[in-house]
Coordinates of C-alpha atoms and ligand atoms in Angstrom, one line a residue:
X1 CA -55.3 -1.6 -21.6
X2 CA -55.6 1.8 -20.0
X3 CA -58.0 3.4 -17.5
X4 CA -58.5 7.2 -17.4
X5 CA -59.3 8.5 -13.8
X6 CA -61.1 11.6 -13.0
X7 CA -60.6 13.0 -9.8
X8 CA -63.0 15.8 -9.1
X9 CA -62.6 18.9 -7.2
X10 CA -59.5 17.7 -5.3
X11 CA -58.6 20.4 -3.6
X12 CA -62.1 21.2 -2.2
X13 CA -63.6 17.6 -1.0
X14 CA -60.3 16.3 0.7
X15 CA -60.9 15.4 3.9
X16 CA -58.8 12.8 6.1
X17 CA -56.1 11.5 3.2
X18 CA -59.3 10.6 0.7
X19 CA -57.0 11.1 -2.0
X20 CA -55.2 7.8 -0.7
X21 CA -57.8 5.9 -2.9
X22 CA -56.4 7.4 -6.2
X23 CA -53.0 6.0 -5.1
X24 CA -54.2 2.3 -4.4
X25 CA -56.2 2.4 -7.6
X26 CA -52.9 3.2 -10.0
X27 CA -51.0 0.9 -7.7
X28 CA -53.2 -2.1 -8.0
X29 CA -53.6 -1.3 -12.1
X30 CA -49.9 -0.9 -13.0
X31 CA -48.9 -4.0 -11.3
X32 CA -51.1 -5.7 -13.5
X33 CA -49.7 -3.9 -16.3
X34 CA -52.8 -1.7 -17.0
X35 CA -51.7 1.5 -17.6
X36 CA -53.7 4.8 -15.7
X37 CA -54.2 8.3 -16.4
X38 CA -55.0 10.6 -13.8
X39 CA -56.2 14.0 -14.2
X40 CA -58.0 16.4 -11.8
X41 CA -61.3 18.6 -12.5
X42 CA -62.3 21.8 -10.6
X43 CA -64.3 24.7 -9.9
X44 CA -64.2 26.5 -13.5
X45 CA -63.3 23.8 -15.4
X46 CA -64.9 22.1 -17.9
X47 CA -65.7 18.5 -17.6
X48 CA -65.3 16.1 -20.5
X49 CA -67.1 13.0 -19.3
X50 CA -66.3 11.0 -22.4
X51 CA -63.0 10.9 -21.7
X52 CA -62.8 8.9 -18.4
X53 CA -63.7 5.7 -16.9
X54 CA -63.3 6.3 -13.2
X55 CA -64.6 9.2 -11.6
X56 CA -63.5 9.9 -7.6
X57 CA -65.1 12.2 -5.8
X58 CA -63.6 12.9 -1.9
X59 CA -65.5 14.0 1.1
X60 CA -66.2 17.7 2.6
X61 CA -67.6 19.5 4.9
X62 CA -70.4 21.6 4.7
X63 CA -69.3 24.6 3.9
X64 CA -67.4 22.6 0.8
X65 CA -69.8 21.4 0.0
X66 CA -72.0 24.6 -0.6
X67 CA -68.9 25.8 -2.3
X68 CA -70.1 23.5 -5.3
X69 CA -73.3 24.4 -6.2
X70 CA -72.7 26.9 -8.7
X71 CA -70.4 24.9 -10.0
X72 CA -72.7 22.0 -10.4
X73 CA -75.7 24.2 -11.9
X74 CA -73.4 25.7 -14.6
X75 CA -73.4 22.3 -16.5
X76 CA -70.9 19.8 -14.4
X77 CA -74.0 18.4 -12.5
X78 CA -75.7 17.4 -15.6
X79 CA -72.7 15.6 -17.1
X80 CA -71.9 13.9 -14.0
X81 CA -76.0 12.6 -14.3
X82 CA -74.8 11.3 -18.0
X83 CA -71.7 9.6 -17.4
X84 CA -73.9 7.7 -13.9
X85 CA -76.3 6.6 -16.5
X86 CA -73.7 5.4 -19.3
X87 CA -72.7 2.7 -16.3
X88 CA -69.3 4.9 -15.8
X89 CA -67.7 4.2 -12.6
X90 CA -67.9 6.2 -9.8
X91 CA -66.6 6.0 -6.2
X92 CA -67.7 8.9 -4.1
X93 CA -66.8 9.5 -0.3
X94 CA -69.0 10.9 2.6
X95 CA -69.4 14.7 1.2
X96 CA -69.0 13.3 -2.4
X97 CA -72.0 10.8 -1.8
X98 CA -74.3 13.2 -0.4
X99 CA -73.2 15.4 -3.5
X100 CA -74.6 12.9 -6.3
X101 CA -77.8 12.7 -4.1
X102 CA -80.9 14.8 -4.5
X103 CA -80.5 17.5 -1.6
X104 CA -78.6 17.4 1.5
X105 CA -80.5 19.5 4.4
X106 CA -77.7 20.3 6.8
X107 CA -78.9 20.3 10.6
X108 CA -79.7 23.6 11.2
X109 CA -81.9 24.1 8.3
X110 CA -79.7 25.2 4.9
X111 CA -80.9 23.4 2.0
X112 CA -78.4 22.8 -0.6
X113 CA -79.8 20.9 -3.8
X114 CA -77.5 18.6 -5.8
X115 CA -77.4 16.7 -8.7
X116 CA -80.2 13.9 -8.3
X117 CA -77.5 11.9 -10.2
X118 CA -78.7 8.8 -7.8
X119 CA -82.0 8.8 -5.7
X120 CA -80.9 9.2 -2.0
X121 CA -81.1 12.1 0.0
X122 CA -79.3 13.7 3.4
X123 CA -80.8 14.5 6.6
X124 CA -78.3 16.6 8.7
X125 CA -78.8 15.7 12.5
X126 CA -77.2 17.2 15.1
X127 CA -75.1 14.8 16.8
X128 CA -72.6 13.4 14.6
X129 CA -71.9 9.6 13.4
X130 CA -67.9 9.2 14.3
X131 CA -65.6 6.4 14.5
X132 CA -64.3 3.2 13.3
X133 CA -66.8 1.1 11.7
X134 CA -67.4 -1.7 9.4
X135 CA -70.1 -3.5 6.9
X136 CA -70.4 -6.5 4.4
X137 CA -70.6 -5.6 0.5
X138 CA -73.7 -7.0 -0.9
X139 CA -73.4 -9.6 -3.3
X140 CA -73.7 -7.6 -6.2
X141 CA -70.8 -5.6 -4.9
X142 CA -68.6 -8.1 -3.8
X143 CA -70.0 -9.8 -0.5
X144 CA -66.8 -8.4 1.9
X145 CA -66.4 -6.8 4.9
X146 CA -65.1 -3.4 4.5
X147 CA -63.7 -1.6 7.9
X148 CA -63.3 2.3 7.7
X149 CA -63.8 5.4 9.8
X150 CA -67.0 7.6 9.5
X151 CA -67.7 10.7 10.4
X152 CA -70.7 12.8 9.6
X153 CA -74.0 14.5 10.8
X154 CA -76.0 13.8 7.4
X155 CA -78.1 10.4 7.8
X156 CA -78.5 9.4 4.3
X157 CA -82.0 7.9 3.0
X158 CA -81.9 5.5 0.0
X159 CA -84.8 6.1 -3.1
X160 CA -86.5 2.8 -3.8
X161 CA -84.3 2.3 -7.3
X162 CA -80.7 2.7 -5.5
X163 CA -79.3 -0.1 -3.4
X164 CA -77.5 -0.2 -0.2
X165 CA -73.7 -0.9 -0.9
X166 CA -73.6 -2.9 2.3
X167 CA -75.1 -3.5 5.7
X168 CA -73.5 -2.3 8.9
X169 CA -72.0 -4.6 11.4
X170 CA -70.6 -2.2 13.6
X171 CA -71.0 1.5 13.7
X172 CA -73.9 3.9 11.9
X173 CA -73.2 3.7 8.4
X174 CA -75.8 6.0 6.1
X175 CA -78.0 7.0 9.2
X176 CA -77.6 4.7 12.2
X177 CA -81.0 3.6 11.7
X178 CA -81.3 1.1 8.8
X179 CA -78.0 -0.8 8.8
X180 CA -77.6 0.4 5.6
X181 CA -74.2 1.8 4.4
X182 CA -73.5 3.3 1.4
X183 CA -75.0 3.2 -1.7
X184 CA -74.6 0.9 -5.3
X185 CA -76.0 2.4 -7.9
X186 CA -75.6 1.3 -11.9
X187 CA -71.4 1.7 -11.4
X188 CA -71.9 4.1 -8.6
X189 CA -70.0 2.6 -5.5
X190 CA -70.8 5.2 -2.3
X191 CA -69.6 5.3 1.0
X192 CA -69.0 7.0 4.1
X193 CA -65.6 5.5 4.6
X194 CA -62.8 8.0 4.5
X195 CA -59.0 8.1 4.3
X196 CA -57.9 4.6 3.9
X197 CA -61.0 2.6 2.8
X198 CA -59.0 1.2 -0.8
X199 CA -55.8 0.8 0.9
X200 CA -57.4 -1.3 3.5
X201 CA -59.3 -2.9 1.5
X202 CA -58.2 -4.6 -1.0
X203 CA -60.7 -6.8 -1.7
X204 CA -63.6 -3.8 -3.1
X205 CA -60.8 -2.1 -4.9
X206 CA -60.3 -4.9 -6.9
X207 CA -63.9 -5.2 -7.0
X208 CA -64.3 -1.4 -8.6
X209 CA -61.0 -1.9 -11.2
X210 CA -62.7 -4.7 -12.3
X211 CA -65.8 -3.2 -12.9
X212 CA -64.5 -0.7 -14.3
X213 CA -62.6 -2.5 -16.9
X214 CA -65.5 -4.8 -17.2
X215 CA -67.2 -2.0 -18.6
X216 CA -64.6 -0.9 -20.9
X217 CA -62.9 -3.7 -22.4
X218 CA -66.1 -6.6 -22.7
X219 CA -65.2 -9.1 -20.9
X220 CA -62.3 -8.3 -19.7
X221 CA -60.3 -11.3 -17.1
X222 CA -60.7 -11.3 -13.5
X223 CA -57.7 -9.3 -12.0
X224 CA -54.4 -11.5 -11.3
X225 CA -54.1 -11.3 -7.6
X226 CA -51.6 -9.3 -5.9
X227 CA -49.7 -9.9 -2.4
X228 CA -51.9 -8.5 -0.2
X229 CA -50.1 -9.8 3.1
X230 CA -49.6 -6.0 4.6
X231 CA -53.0 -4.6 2.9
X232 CA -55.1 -7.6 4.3
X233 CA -52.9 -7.4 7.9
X234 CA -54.1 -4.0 8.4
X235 CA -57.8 -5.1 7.6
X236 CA -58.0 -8.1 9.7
X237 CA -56.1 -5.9 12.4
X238 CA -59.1 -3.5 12.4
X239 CA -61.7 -6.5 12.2
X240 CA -61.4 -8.1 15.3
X241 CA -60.9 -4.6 16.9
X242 CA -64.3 -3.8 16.1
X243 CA -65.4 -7.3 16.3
X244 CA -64.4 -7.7 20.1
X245 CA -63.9 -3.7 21.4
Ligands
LIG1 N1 -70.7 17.6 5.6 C1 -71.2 16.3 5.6 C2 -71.7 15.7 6.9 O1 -71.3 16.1 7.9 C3 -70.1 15.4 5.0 C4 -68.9 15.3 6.0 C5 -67.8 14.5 5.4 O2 -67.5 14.4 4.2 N2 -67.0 14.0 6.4 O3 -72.6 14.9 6.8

């Protein structure tokens, strides 16, 4: 077995160690034996959506994230629209999320249209959402409690058709409002955790691989498990922090 991994515009969405995800993903796939390739698309370079099976998308600021539109209109938006609706996975970060949305309006008043690849939209507001914070998958995603670090002015909306990915316990998640975080979309997992949120989490990456395999391979087996001990350590650490600080 062998997953392709896609990790888009990597050297313009890389905020806070993002790229940490693509790491735990090939770690947690060869030590089951899977084998991963791992290639990286950019500005000016054509996208091939047929060939991959995971697509990572980091998060940005604002100013990246402008960076993209062209990019997007000349063709890359479209195929990433495809490969959402052929159930390819997708794991897209903060700046990446609000990317695969419909438009994100920053908070003093620039407009930049996306891809409409998933119904959601982004609200800039001028005080930001920062810090440590945590949320419980839904079922359909897992039913865990992920802890991560956000940090971002856009409060995300959800369209009727898109589901949350979880619900806040503790901090904003998509707009400090709803207790919504994040969105689940066909294989589209979304979220406003940065940096370590697969290395922390061990639990939802396994839950992405396996839907991502799933997908690929019908019926594939549930994932041997791994040690965990350190992985799960540093997760429980950060629960009762937020739990009790
Ligand atoms: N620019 C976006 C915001 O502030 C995304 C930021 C990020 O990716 N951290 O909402």
């Amino acid at each position: 077995m062998q997953l392709n991994i896609c990790h888009l515009y990597p050297d313009i969405l890389n905020l806070y160690g993002d790229r940490g995800n693509i790491i735990t993903m090939k770690r947690r796939l060869e030590a089951r034996g899977i084998k991963v390739n791992i290639e990286e698309c950019s500005i000016g370079q054509p996208l091939d959506v047929d060939k991959y099976d995971i697509f990572f998308i980091g998060g940005g600021q604002d100013f990246e994230q402008e960076v993209l539109l062209r990019d997007l209109a000349s063709g890359k938006g479209r195929d990433i629209c495809t490969a959402v609706e052929d159930e390819k996975v997708f794991l897209a970060i903060c700046g990446g999320y609000q990317m695969l949305g419909q438009y994100y309006k920053t908070w003093d008043g620039n407009q930049l249209d996306f891809i409409g690849a998933i119904n959601i939209h982004t609200i800039g507001a001028k005080e930001r959402m920062i810090g440590n914070y945590m949320y419980r998958t839904t079922p359909e995603s897992g039913g865990t409690i992920v802890v991560g670090f956000e940090n971002h002015s856009g409060k995300t909306y959800l369209g009727e058709d898109v589901a949350p990915l979880g619900m806040v316990l503790k901090g904003y998640g998509n707009n400090g409002e709803d207790q919504t975080e994040g969105a689940r979309y066909k294989n589209v997992f979304a979220t406003y955790s940065h940096g370590s949120l697969l290395p922390k989490n061990p639990a939802l990456a396994d839950f992405i691989l396996h839907t991502a395999l799933a997908h690929k391979y019908d019926g594939a087996e549930p994932l041997t498990p791994l040690d965990d001990t350190l992985e799960n350590r540093a997760h429980d650490y950060m629960e009762e922090r937020l739990r009790h600080g």
